[in-house]
Each structure stands twice: as structure tokens, then as C-alpha cells.
Amino acid sequence: MTGYALKTKLHDIISEKMINWHYDDLKNLYTQTDLDKYYDHDASNTQYLLDIYSKFLQDLMFMNIQQISL
């Protein structure tokens, strides 16, 4: 398959698997993906997000970012 047929087939494959996320979904997504349950908090944490930007800076380990209502 080449040319326009290939382009069309790729478009069809990608379109079938496309998921649309909206800003309103962020609050739920963050509680599933970004809670700090391993570094500064344990598995029971439901409030603090993982601070991915300062984890490599050992002097800044005191930072906590609290989840807020969006």
C-alpha cells in the first residue's frame, strides 16, 4: 500500500483509537496518575500530587503540591 491509500488507511487506524480529553477531565485524571504515593507520601495519600519537577533537586524535597478543586 502506498500513496493516498496508505495515508487513508493510517488516518482510519489513528481515528479509531483517538481519545479526546477535556480540561474538565483533569481533576479525575490527576487523582489516577499524579498522586504522590511513593516518595513523600504512602499509598493512602489522596491529597498531594507528585512534584515531578523538584524530585532530582535534593534540597527541595520539602515541597508539597496540594490537590485543589478545579
PDB file of N, CA, C and O in Angstrom:
ATOM      1  N   MET A   1       0.852  -1.168   0.000  1.00  0.00           N
ATOM      2  CA  MET A   1       0.000   0.000   0.000  1.00  0.00           C
ATOM      3  C   MET A   1       0.903   1.238   0.000  1.00  0.00           C
ATOM      4  O   MET A   1       1.833   1.330   0.786  1.00  0.00           O
ATOM      5  N   THR A   2       0.610   2.170  -0.870  1.00  0.00           N
ATOM      6  CA  THR A   2       1.409   3.390  -0.971  1.00  0.00           C
ATOM      7  C   THR A   2       0.501   4.577  -1.252  1.00  0.00           C
ATOM      8  O   THR A   2      -0.695   4.422  -1.514  1.00  0.00           O
ATOM      9  N   GLY A   3       1.087   5.736  -1.203  1.00  0.00           N
ATOM     10  CA  GLY A   3       0.405   6.951  -1.600  1.00  0.00           C
ATOM     11  C   GLY A   3      -0.859   7.247  -0.807  1.00  0.00           C
ATOM     12  O   GLY A   3      -0.923   7.100   0.397  1.00  0.00           O
ATOM     13  N   TYR A   4      -1.876   7.671  -1.549  1.00  0.00           N
ATOM     14  CA  TYR A   4      -3.131   8.097  -0.924  1.00  0.00           C
ATOM     15  C   TYR A   4      -3.811   6.964  -0.168  1.00  0.00           C
ATOM     16  O   TYR A   4      -4.381   7.170   0.909  1.00  0.00           O
ATOM     17  N   ALA A   5      -3.746   5.747  -0.675  1.00  0.00           N
ATOM     18  CA  ALA A   5      -4.361   4.600   0.009  1.00  0.00           C
ATOM     19  C   ALA A   5      -3.712   4.374   1.367  1.00  0.00           C
ATOM     20  O   ALA A   5      -4.395   4.112   2.361  1.00  0.00           O
ATOM     21  N   LEU A   6      -2.376   4.481   1.433  1.00  0.00           N
ATOM     22  CA  LEU A   6      -1.661   4.328   2.696  1.00  0.00           C
ATOM     23  C   LEU A   6      -2.040   5.443   3.668  1.00  0.00           C
ATOM     24  O   LEU A   6      -2.322   5.190   4.844  1.00  0.00           O
ATOM     25  N   LYS A   7      -2.068   6.659   3.163  1.00  0.00           N
ATOM     26  CA  LYS A   7      -2.439   7.807   4.000  1.00  0.00           C
ATOM     27  C   LYS A   7      -3.848   7.622   4.571  1.00  0.00           C
ATOM     28  O   LYS A   7      -4.093   7.852   5.752  1.00  0.00           O
ATOM     29  N   THR A   8      -4.769   7.198   3.736  1.00  0.00           N
ATOM     30  CA  THR A   8      -6.149   6.999   4.170  1.00  0.00           C
ATOM     31  C   THR A   8      -6.244   5.893   5.226  1.00  0.00           C
ATOM     32  O   THR A   8      -6.933   6.036   6.236  1.00  0.00           O
ATOM     33  N   LYS A   9      -5.544   4.788   5.007  1.00  0.00           N
ATOM     34  CA  LYS A   9      -5.578   3.673   5.950  1.00  0.00           C
ATOM     35  C   LYS A   9      -4.988   4.094   7.308  1.00  0.00           C
ATOM     36  O   LYS A   9      -5.551   3.772   8.357  1.00  0.00           O
ATOM     37  N   LEU A  10      -3.876   4.813   7.301  1.00  0.00           N
ATOM     38  CA  LEU A  10      -3.284   5.306   8.545  1.00  0.00           C
ATOM     39  C   LEU A  10      -4.235   6.249   9.276  1.00  0.00           C
ATOM     40  O   LEU A  10      -4.390   6.185  10.500  1.00  0.00           O
ATOM     41  N   HIS A  11      -4.875   7.132   8.530  1.00  0.00           N
ATOM     42  CA  HIS A  11      -5.844   8.047   9.126  1.00  0.00           C
ATOM     43  C   HIS A  11      -6.975   7.275   9.801  1.00  0.00           C
ATOM     44  O   HIS A  11      -7.389   7.580  10.913  1.00  0.00           O
ATOM     45  N   ASP A  12      -7.480   6.254   9.118  1.00  0.00           N
ATOM     46  CA  ASP A  12      -8.580   5.453   9.672  1.00  0.00           C
ATOM     47  C   ASP A  12      -8.159   4.737  10.958  1.00  0.00           C
ATOM     48  O   ASP A  12      -8.908   4.691  11.926  1.00  0.00           O
ATOM     49  N   ILE A  13      -6.943   4.187  10.966  1.00  0.00           N
ATOM     50  CA  ILE A  13      -6.452   3.480  12.153  1.00  0.00           C
ATOM     51  C   ILE A  13      -6.315   4.437  13.332  1.00  0.00           C
ATOM     52  O   ILE A  13      -6.753   4.155  14.445  1.00  0.00           O
ATOM     53  N   ILE A  14      -5.706   5.583  13.090  1.00  0.00           N
ATOM     54  CA  ILE A  14      -5.499   6.571  14.160  1.00  0.00           C
ATOM     55  C   ILE A  14      -6.832   7.116  14.660  1.00  0.00           C
ATOM     56  O   ILE A  14      -7.044   7.276  15.860  1.00  0.00           O
ATOM     57  N   SER A  15      -7.760   7.382  13.762  1.00  0.00           N
ATOM     58  CA  SER A  15      -9.065   7.949  14.143  1.00  0.00           C
ATOM     59  C   SER A  15      -9.865   6.998  15.026  1.00  0.00           C
ATOM     60  O   SER A  15     -10.573   7.436  15.934  1.00  0.00           O
ATOM     61  N   GLU A  16      -9.748   5.705  14.786  1.00  0.00           N
ATOM     62  CA  GLU A  16     -10.478   4.729  15.592  1.00  0.00           C
ATOM     63  C   GLU A  16      -9.983   4.696  17.034  1.00  0.00           C
ATOM     64  O   GLU A  16     -10.734   4.417  17.954  1.00  0.00           O
ATOM     65  N   LYS A  17      -8.715   4.963  17.250  1.00  0.00           N
ATOM     66  CA  LYS A  17      -8.116   4.868  18.575  1.00  0.00           C
ATOM     67  C   LYS A  17      -8.022   6.223  19.272  1.00  0.00           C
ATOM     68  O   LYS A  17      -7.514   6.320  20.379  1.00  0.00           O
ATOM     69  N   MET A  18      -8.496   7.261  18.635  1.00  0.00           N
ATOM     70  CA  MET A  18      -8.386   8.615  19.178  1.00  0.00           C
ATOM     71  C   MET A  18      -9.271   8.791  20.405  1.00  0.00           C
ATOM     72  O   MET A  18     -10.440   8.422  20.401  1.00  0.00           O
ATOM     73  N   ILE A  19      -8.691   9.339  21.464  1.00  0.00           N
ATOM     74  CA  ILE A  19      -9.443   9.651  22.682  1.00  0.00           C
ATOM     75  C   ILE A  19      -9.349  11.154  22.904  1.00  0.00           C
ATOM     76  O   ILE A  19      -8.264  11.715  22.892  1.00  0.00           O
ATOM     77  N   ASN A  20     -10.476  11.773  23.084  1.00  0.00           N
ATOM     78  CA  ASN A  20     -10.496  13.211  23.338  1.00  0.00           C
ATOM     79  C   ASN A  20     -10.584  13.475  24.829  1.00  0.00           C
ATOM     80  O   ASN A  20     -11.520  13.029  25.489  1.00  0.00           O
ATOM     81  N   TRP A  21      -9.598  14.155  25.359  1.00  0.00           N
ATOM     82  CA  TRP A  21      -9.613  14.564  26.762  1.00  0.00           C
ATOM     83  C   TRP A  21      -9.952  16.047  26.821  1.00  0.00           C
ATOM     84  O   TRP A  21      -9.587  16.817  25.937  1.00  0.00           O
ATOM     85  N   HIS A  22     -10.630  16.450  27.880  1.00  0.00           N
ATOM     86  CA  HIS A  22     -11.017  17.841  28.057  1.00  0.00           C
ATOM     87  C   HIS A  22     -10.464  18.350  29.380  1.00  0.00           C
ATOM     88  O   HIS A  22     -10.172  17.572  30.289  1.00  0.00           O
ATOM     89  N   TYR A  23     -10.332  19.648  29.507  1.00  0.00           N
ATOM     90  CA  TYR A  23      -9.814  20.220  30.752  1.00  0.00           C
ATOM     91  C   TYR A  23     -10.664  19.825  31.949  1.00  0.00           C
ATOM     92  O   TYR A  23     -10.168  19.681  33.050  1.00  0.00           O
ATOM     93  N   ASP A  24     -11.944  19.632  31.748  1.00  0.00           N
ATOM     94  CA  ASP A  24     -12.820  19.220  32.847  1.00  0.00           C
ATOM     95  C   ASP A  24     -12.451  17.829  33.379  1.00  0.00           C
ATOM     96  O   ASP A  24     -12.790  17.484  34.500  1.00  0.00           O
ATOM     97  N   ASP A  25     -11.751  17.042  32.579  1.00  0.00           N
ATOM     98  CA  ASP A  25     -11.342  15.693  32.987  1.00  0.00           C
ATOM     99  C   ASP A  25     -10.091  15.692  33.854  1.00  0.00           C
ATOM    100  O   ASP A  25      -9.761  14.670  34.463  1.00  0.00           O
ATOM    101  N   LEU A  26      -9.369  16.803  33.926  1.00  0.00           N
ATOM    102  CA  LEU A  26      -8.083  16.829  34.624  1.00  0.00           C
ATOM    103  C   LEU A  26      -8.174  16.440  36.094  1.00  0.00           C
ATOM    104  O   LEU A  26      -7.307  15.725  36.597  1.00  0.00           O
ATOM    105  N   LYS A  27      -9.195  16.902  36.787  1.00  0.00           N
ATOM    106  CA  LYS A  27      -9.297  16.588  38.209  1.00  0.00           C
ATOM    107  C   LYS A  27      -9.319  15.074  38.429  1.00  0.00           C
ATOM    108  O   LYS A  27      -8.608  14.549  39.279  1.00  0.00           O
ATOM    109  N   ASN A  28     -10.102  14.349  37.651  1.00  0.00           N
ATOM    110  CA  ASN A  28     -10.141  12.892  37.759  1.00  0.00           C
ATOM    111  C   ASN A  28      -8.840  12.255  37.297  1.00  0.00           C
ATOM    112  O   ASN A  28      -8.357  11.306  37.898  1.00  0.00           O
ATOM    113  N   LEU A  29      -8.278  12.758  36.218  1.00  0.00           N
ATOM    114  CA  LEU A  29      -7.036  12.178  35.692  1.00  0.00           C
ATOM    115  C   LEU A  29      -5.889  12.334  36.687  1.00  0.00           C
ATOM    116  O   LEU A  29      -5.106  11.405  36.885  1.00  0.00           O
ATOM    117  N   TYR A  30      -5.774  13.498  37.307  1.00  0.00           N
ATOM    118  CA  TYR A  30      -4.689  13.720  38.272  1.00  0.00           C
ATOM    119  C   TYR A  30      -4.795  12.770  39.459  1.00  0.00           C
ATOM    120  O   TYR A  30      -3.786  12.301  39.964  1.00  0.00           O
ATOM    121  N   THR A  31      -5.996  12.468  39.908  1.00  0.00           N
ATOM    122  CA  THR A  31      -6.134  11.568  41.051  1.00  0.00           C
ATOM    123  C   THR A  31      -5.803  10.131  40.667  1.00  0.00           C
ATOM    124  O   THR A  31      -5.521   9.313  41.534  1.00  0.00           O
ATOM    125  N   GLN A  32      -5.786   9.828  39.387  1.00  0.00           N
ATOM    126  CA  GLN A  32      -5.423   8.486  38.922  1.00  0.00           C
ATOM    127  C   GLN A  32      -3.949   8.368  38.562  1.00  0.00           C
ATOM    128  O   GLN A  32      -3.377   7.283  38.620  1.00  0.00           O
ATOM    129  N   THR A  33      -3.333   9.484  38.185  1.00  0.00           N
ATOM    130  CA  THR A  33      -1.983   9.401  37.631  1.00  0.00           C
ATOM    131  C   THR A  33      -0.915  10.159  38.406  1.00  0.00           C
ATOM    132  O   THR A  33       0.257   9.802  38.319  1.00  0.00           O
ATOM    133  N   ASP A  34      -1.260  11.207  39.136  1.00  0.00           N
ATOM    134  CA  ASP A  34      -0.236  12.101  39.675  1.00  0.00           C
ATOM    135  C   ASP A  34      -0.175  12.191  41.194  1.00  0.00           C
ATOM    136  O   ASP A  34       0.537  13.040  41.708  1.00  0.00           O
ATOM    137  N   LEU A  35      -0.912  11.364  41.899  1.00  0.00           N
ATOM    138  CA  LEU A  35      -0.819  11.414  43.359  1.00  0.00           C
ATOM    139  C   LEU A  35       0.519  10.845  43.807  1.00  0.00           C
ATOM    140  O   LEU A  35       1.012   9.862  43.266  1.00  0.00           O
ATOM    141  N   ASP A  36       1.128  11.489  44.798  1.00  0.00           N
ATOM    142  CA  ASP A  36       2.408  11.033  45.336  1.00  0.00           C
ATOM    143  C   ASP A  36       2.147   9.923  46.346  1.00  0.00           C
ATOM    144  O   ASP A  36       1.813  10.176  47.495  1.00  0.00           O
ATOM    145  N   LYS A  37       2.302   8.689  45.899  1.00  0.00           N
ATOM    146  CA  LYS A  37       2.061   7.534  46.769  1.00  0.00           C
ATOM    147  C   LYS A  37       3.342   6.761  47.048  1.00  0.00           C
ATOM    148  O   LYS A  37       3.312   5.705  47.656  1.00  0.00           O
ATOM    149  N   TYR A  38       4.478   7.277  46.585  1.00  0.00           N
ATOM    150  CA  TYR A  38       5.720   6.516  46.696  1.00  0.00           C
ATOM    151  C   TYR A  38       6.883   7.293  47.306  1.00  0.00           C
ATOM    152  O   TYR A  38       7.761   6.689  47.892  1.00  0.00           O
ATOM    153  N   TYR A  39       6.946   8.604  47.136  1.00  0.00           N
ATOM    154  CA  TYR A  39       8.121   9.356  47.542  1.00  0.00           C
ATOM    155  C   TYR A  39       7.939  10.006  48.908  1.00  0.00           C
ATOM    156  O   TYR A  39       8.539   9.583  49.882  1.00  0.00           O
ATOM    157  N   ASP A  40       7.131  11.041  48.971  1.00  0.00           N
ATOM    158  CA  ASP A  40       6.949  11.768  50.224  1.00  0.00           C
ATOM    159  C   ASP A  40       5.720  11.316  50.994  1.00  0.00           C
ATOM    160  O   ASP A  40       5.526  11.705  52.131  1.00  0.00           O
ATOM    161  N   HIS A  41       4.870  10.500  50.366  1.00  0.00           N
ATOM    162  CA  HIS A  41       3.634  10.039  50.995  1.00  0.00           C
ATOM    163  C   HIS A  41       3.464   8.551  50.720  1.00  0.00           C
ATOM    164  O   HIS A  41       4.108   7.987  49.845  1.00  0.00           O
ATOM    165  N   ASP A  42       2.556   7.917  51.438  1.00  0.00           N
ATOM    166  CA  ASP A  42       2.344   6.481  51.233  1.00  0.00           C
ATOM    167  C   ASP A  42       1.102   6.227  50.374  1.00  0.00           C
ATOM    168  O   ASP A  42       0.473   7.149  49.871  1.00  0.00           O
ATOM    169  N   ALA A  43       0.736   4.972  50.233  1.00  0.00           N
ATOM    170  CA  ALA A  43      -0.353   4.575  49.337  1.00  0.00           C
ATOM    171  C   ALA A  43      -1.714   5.107  49.765  1.00  0.00           C
ATOM    172  O   ALA A  43      -2.655   5.122  48.970  1.00  0.00           O
ATOM    173  N   SER A  44      -1.840   5.567  50.996  1.00  0.00           N
ATOM    174  CA  SER A  44      -3.125   6.100  51.453  1.00  0.00           C
ATOM    175  C   SER A  44      -3.339   7.562  51.040  1.00  0.00           C
ATOM    176  O   SER A  44      -4.417   8.116  51.254  1.00  0.00           O
ATOM    177  N   ASN A  45      -2.333   8.187  50.454  1.00  0.00           N
ATOM    178  CA  ASN A  45      -2.431   9.586  50.053  1.00  0.00           C
ATOM    179  C   ASN A  45      -3.511   9.788  48.998  1.00  0.00           C
ATOM    180  O   ASN A  45      -3.519   9.138  47.962  1.00  0.00           O
ATOM    181  N   THR A  46      -4.440  10.695  49.262  1.00  0.00           N
ATOM    182  CA  THR A  46      -5.464  11.072  48.282  1.00  0.00           C
ATOM    183  C   THR A  46      -5.486  12.575  48.062  1.00  0.00           C
ATOM    184  O   THR A  46      -6.392  13.102  47.442  1.00  0.00           O
ATOM    185  N   GLN A  47      -4.461  13.263  48.557  1.00  0.00           N
ATOM    186  CA  GLN A  47      -4.497  14.716  48.575  1.00  0.00           C
ATOM    187  C   GLN A  47      -3.317  15.384  47.871  1.00  0.00           C
ATOM    188  O   GLN A  47      -3.493  16.406  47.224  1.00  0.00           O
ATOM    189  N   TYR A  48      -2.117  14.843  47.979  1.00  0.00           N
ATOM    190  CA  TYR A  48      -0.931  15.532  47.478  1.00  0.00           C
ATOM    191  C   TYR A  48      -0.456  14.963  46.149  1.00  0.00           C
ATOM    192  O   TYR A  48      -0.280  13.760  46.000  1.00  0.00           O
ATOM    193  N   LEU A  49      -0.227  15.868  45.196  1.00  0.00           N
ATOM    194  CA  LEU A  49       0.262  15.465  43.885  1.00  0.00           C
ATOM    195  C   LEU A  49       1.778  15.302  43.918  1.00  0.00           C
ATOM    196  O   LEU A  49       2.471  15.970  44.675  1.00  0.00           O
ATOM    197  N   LEU A  50       2.296  14.444  43.068  1.00  0.00           N
ATOM    198  CA  LEU A  50       3.726  14.234  42.946  1.00  0.00           C
ATOM    199  C   LEU A  50       4.347  15.459  42.287  1.00  0.00           C
ATOM    200  O   LEU A  50       3.893  15.920  41.245  1.00  0.00           O
ATOM    201  N   ASP A  51       5.391  15.966  42.911  1.00  0.00           N
ATOM    202  CA  ASP A  51       6.103  17.121  42.370  1.00  0.00           C
ATOM    203  C   ASP A  51       7.223  16.603  41.476  1.00  0.00           C
ATOM    204  O   ASP A  51       8.318  16.316  41.936  1.00  0.00           O
ATOM    205  N   ILE A  52       6.952  16.459  40.200  1.00  0.00           N
ATOM    206  CA  ILE A  52       7.908  15.841  39.287  1.00  0.00           C
ATOM    207  C   ILE A  52       9.076  16.765  38.937  1.00  0.00           C
ATOM    208  O   ILE A  52      10.074  16.302  38.414  1.00  0.00           O
ATOM    209  N   TYR A  53       8.948  18.050  39.226  1.00  0.00           N
ATOM    210  CA  TYR A  53       9.990  18.980  38.812  1.00  0.00           C
ATOM    211  C   TYR A  53      11.100  19.139  39.836  1.00  0.00           C
ATOM    212  O   TYR A  53      12.180  19.561  39.493  1.00  0.00           O
ATOM    213  N   SER A  54      10.871  18.817  41.081  1.00  0.00           N
ATOM    214  CA  SER A  54      11.925  19.010  42.074  1.00  0.00           C
ATOM    215  C   SER A  54      12.447  17.696  42.645  1.00  0.00           C
ATOM    216  O   SER A  54      13.255  17.707  43.548  1.00  0.00           O
ATOM    217  N   LYS A  55      12.007  16.563  42.141  1.00  0.00           N
ATOM    218  CA  LYS A  55      12.443  15.273  42.693  1.00  0.00           C
ATOM    219  C   LYS A  55      13.939  15.068  42.558  1.00  0.00           C
ATOM    220  O   LYS A  55      14.543  14.375  43.339  1.00  0.00           O
ATOM    221  N   PHE A  56      14.569  15.657  41.570  1.00  0.00           N
ATOM    222  CA  PHE A  56      16.001  15.477  41.382  1.00  0.00           C
ATOM    223  C   PHE A  56      16.820  16.516  42.140  1.00  0.00           C
ATOM    224  O   PHE A  56      18.019  16.415  42.194  1.00  0.00           O
ATOM    225  N   LEU A  57      16.170  17.487  42.713  1.00  0.00           N
ATOM    226  CA  LEU A  57      16.856  18.510  43.496  1.00  0.00           C
ATOM    227  C   LEU A  57      16.687  18.170  44.971  1.00  0.00           C
ATOM    228  O   LEU A  57      15.689  18.487  45.584  1.00  0.00           O
ATOM    229  N   GLN A  58      17.645  17.523  45.545  1.00  0.00           N
ATOM    230  CA  GLN A  58      17.529  17.009  46.902  1.00  0.00           C
ATOM    231  C   GLN A  58      17.228  18.097  47.931  1.00  0.00           C
ATOM    232  O   GLN A  58      16.596  17.847  48.935  1.00  0.00           O
ATOM    233  N   ASP A  59      17.658  19.308  47.697  1.00  0.00           N
ATOM    234  CA  ASP A  59      17.412  20.393  48.653  1.00  0.00           C
ATOM    235  C   ASP A  59      15.967  20.861  48.641  1.00  0.00           C
ATOM    236  O   ASP A  59      15.538  21.574  49.539  1.00  0.00           O
ATOM    237  N   LEU A  60      15.198  20.482  47.654  1.00  0.00           N
ATOM    238  CA  LEU A  60      13.822  20.960  47.538  1.00  0.00           C
ATOM    239  C   LEU A  60      12.800  19.877  47.862  1.00  0.00           C
ATOM    240  O   LEU A  60      11.658  19.957  47.466  1.00  0.00           O
ATOM    241  N   MET A  61      13.184  18.866  48.604  1.00  0.00           N
ATOM    242  CA  MET A  61      12.288  17.750  48.893  1.00  0.00           C
ATOM    243  C   MET A  61      11.114  18.137  49.801  1.00  0.00           C
ATOM    244  O   MET A  61      10.190  17.390  49.970  1.00  0.00           O
ATOM    245  N   PHE A  62      11.145  19.313  50.384  1.00  0.00           N
ATOM    246  CA  PHE A  62      10.084  19.728  51.296  1.00  0.00           C
ATOM    247  C   PHE A  62       8.826  20.185  50.569  1.00  0.00           C
ATOM    248  O   PHE A  62       7.809  20.421  51.185  1.00  0.00           O
ATOM    249  N   MET A  63       8.852  20.313  49.262  1.00  0.00           N
ATOM    250  CA  MET A  63       7.715  20.865  48.525  1.00  0.00           C
ATOM    251  C   MET A  63       6.577  19.865  48.426  1.00  0.00           C
ATOM    252  O   MET A  63       6.775  18.711  48.085  1.00  0.00           O
ATOM    253  N   ASN A  64       5.378  20.307  48.733  1.00  0.00           N
ATOM    254  CA  ASN A  64       4.158  19.536  48.536  1.00  0.00           C
ATOM    255  C   ASN A  64       3.197  20.380  47.729  1.00  0.00           C
ATOM    256  O   ASN A  64       3.022  21.553  48.009  1.00  0.00           O
ATOM    257  N   ILE A  65       2.570  19.775  46.770  1.00  0.00           N
ATOM    258  CA  ILE A  65       1.548  20.479  45.999  1.00  0.00           C
ATOM    259  C   ILE A  65       0.234  19.818  46.320  1.00  0.00           C
ATOM    260  O   ILE A  65       0.018  18.645  46.028  1.00  0.00           O
ATOM    261  N   GLN A  66      -0.627  20.566  46.971  1.00  0.00           N
ATOM    262  CA  GLN A  66      -1.897  20.007  47.411  1.00  0.00           C
ATOM    263  C   GLN A  66      -2.902  20.071  46.277  1.00  0.00           C
ATOM    264  O   GLN A  66      -3.000  21.054  45.565  1.00  0.00           O
ATOM    265  N   GLN A  67      -3.633  18.994  46.115  1.00  0.00           N
ATOM    266  CA  GLN A  67      -4.683  18.945  45.091  1.00  0.00           C
ATOM    267  C   GLN A  67      -5.779  19.928  45.478  1.00  0.00           C
ATOM    268  O   GLN A  67      -6.177  20.012  46.626  1.00  0.00           O
ATOM    269  N   ILE A  68      -6.252  20.678  44.501  1.00  0.00           N
ATOM    270  CA  ILE A  68      -7.305  21.658  44.756  1.00  0.00           C
ATOM    271  C   ILE A  68      -8.486  21.383  43.837  1.00  0.00           C
ATOM    272  O   ILE A  68      -8.355  20.689  42.841  1.00  0.00           O
ATOM    273  N   SER A  69      -9.600  21.921  44.180  1.00  0.00           N
ATOM    274  CA  SER A  69     -10.769  21.801  43.319  1.00  0.00           C
ATOM    275  C   SER A  69     -10.568  22.668  42.103  1.00  0.00           C
ATOM    276  O   SER A  69     -10.232  23.837  42.217  1.00  0.00           O
ATOM    277  N   LEU A  70     -10.754  22.090  40.945  1.00  0.00           N
ATOM    278  CA  LEU A  70     -10.585  22.860  39.708  1.00  0.00           C
ATOM    279  C   LEU A  70     -11.876  23.467  39.260  1.00  0.00           C
ATOM    280  O   LEU A  70     -12.927  23.001  39.468  1.00  0.00           O
TER     281      LEU A  70
END
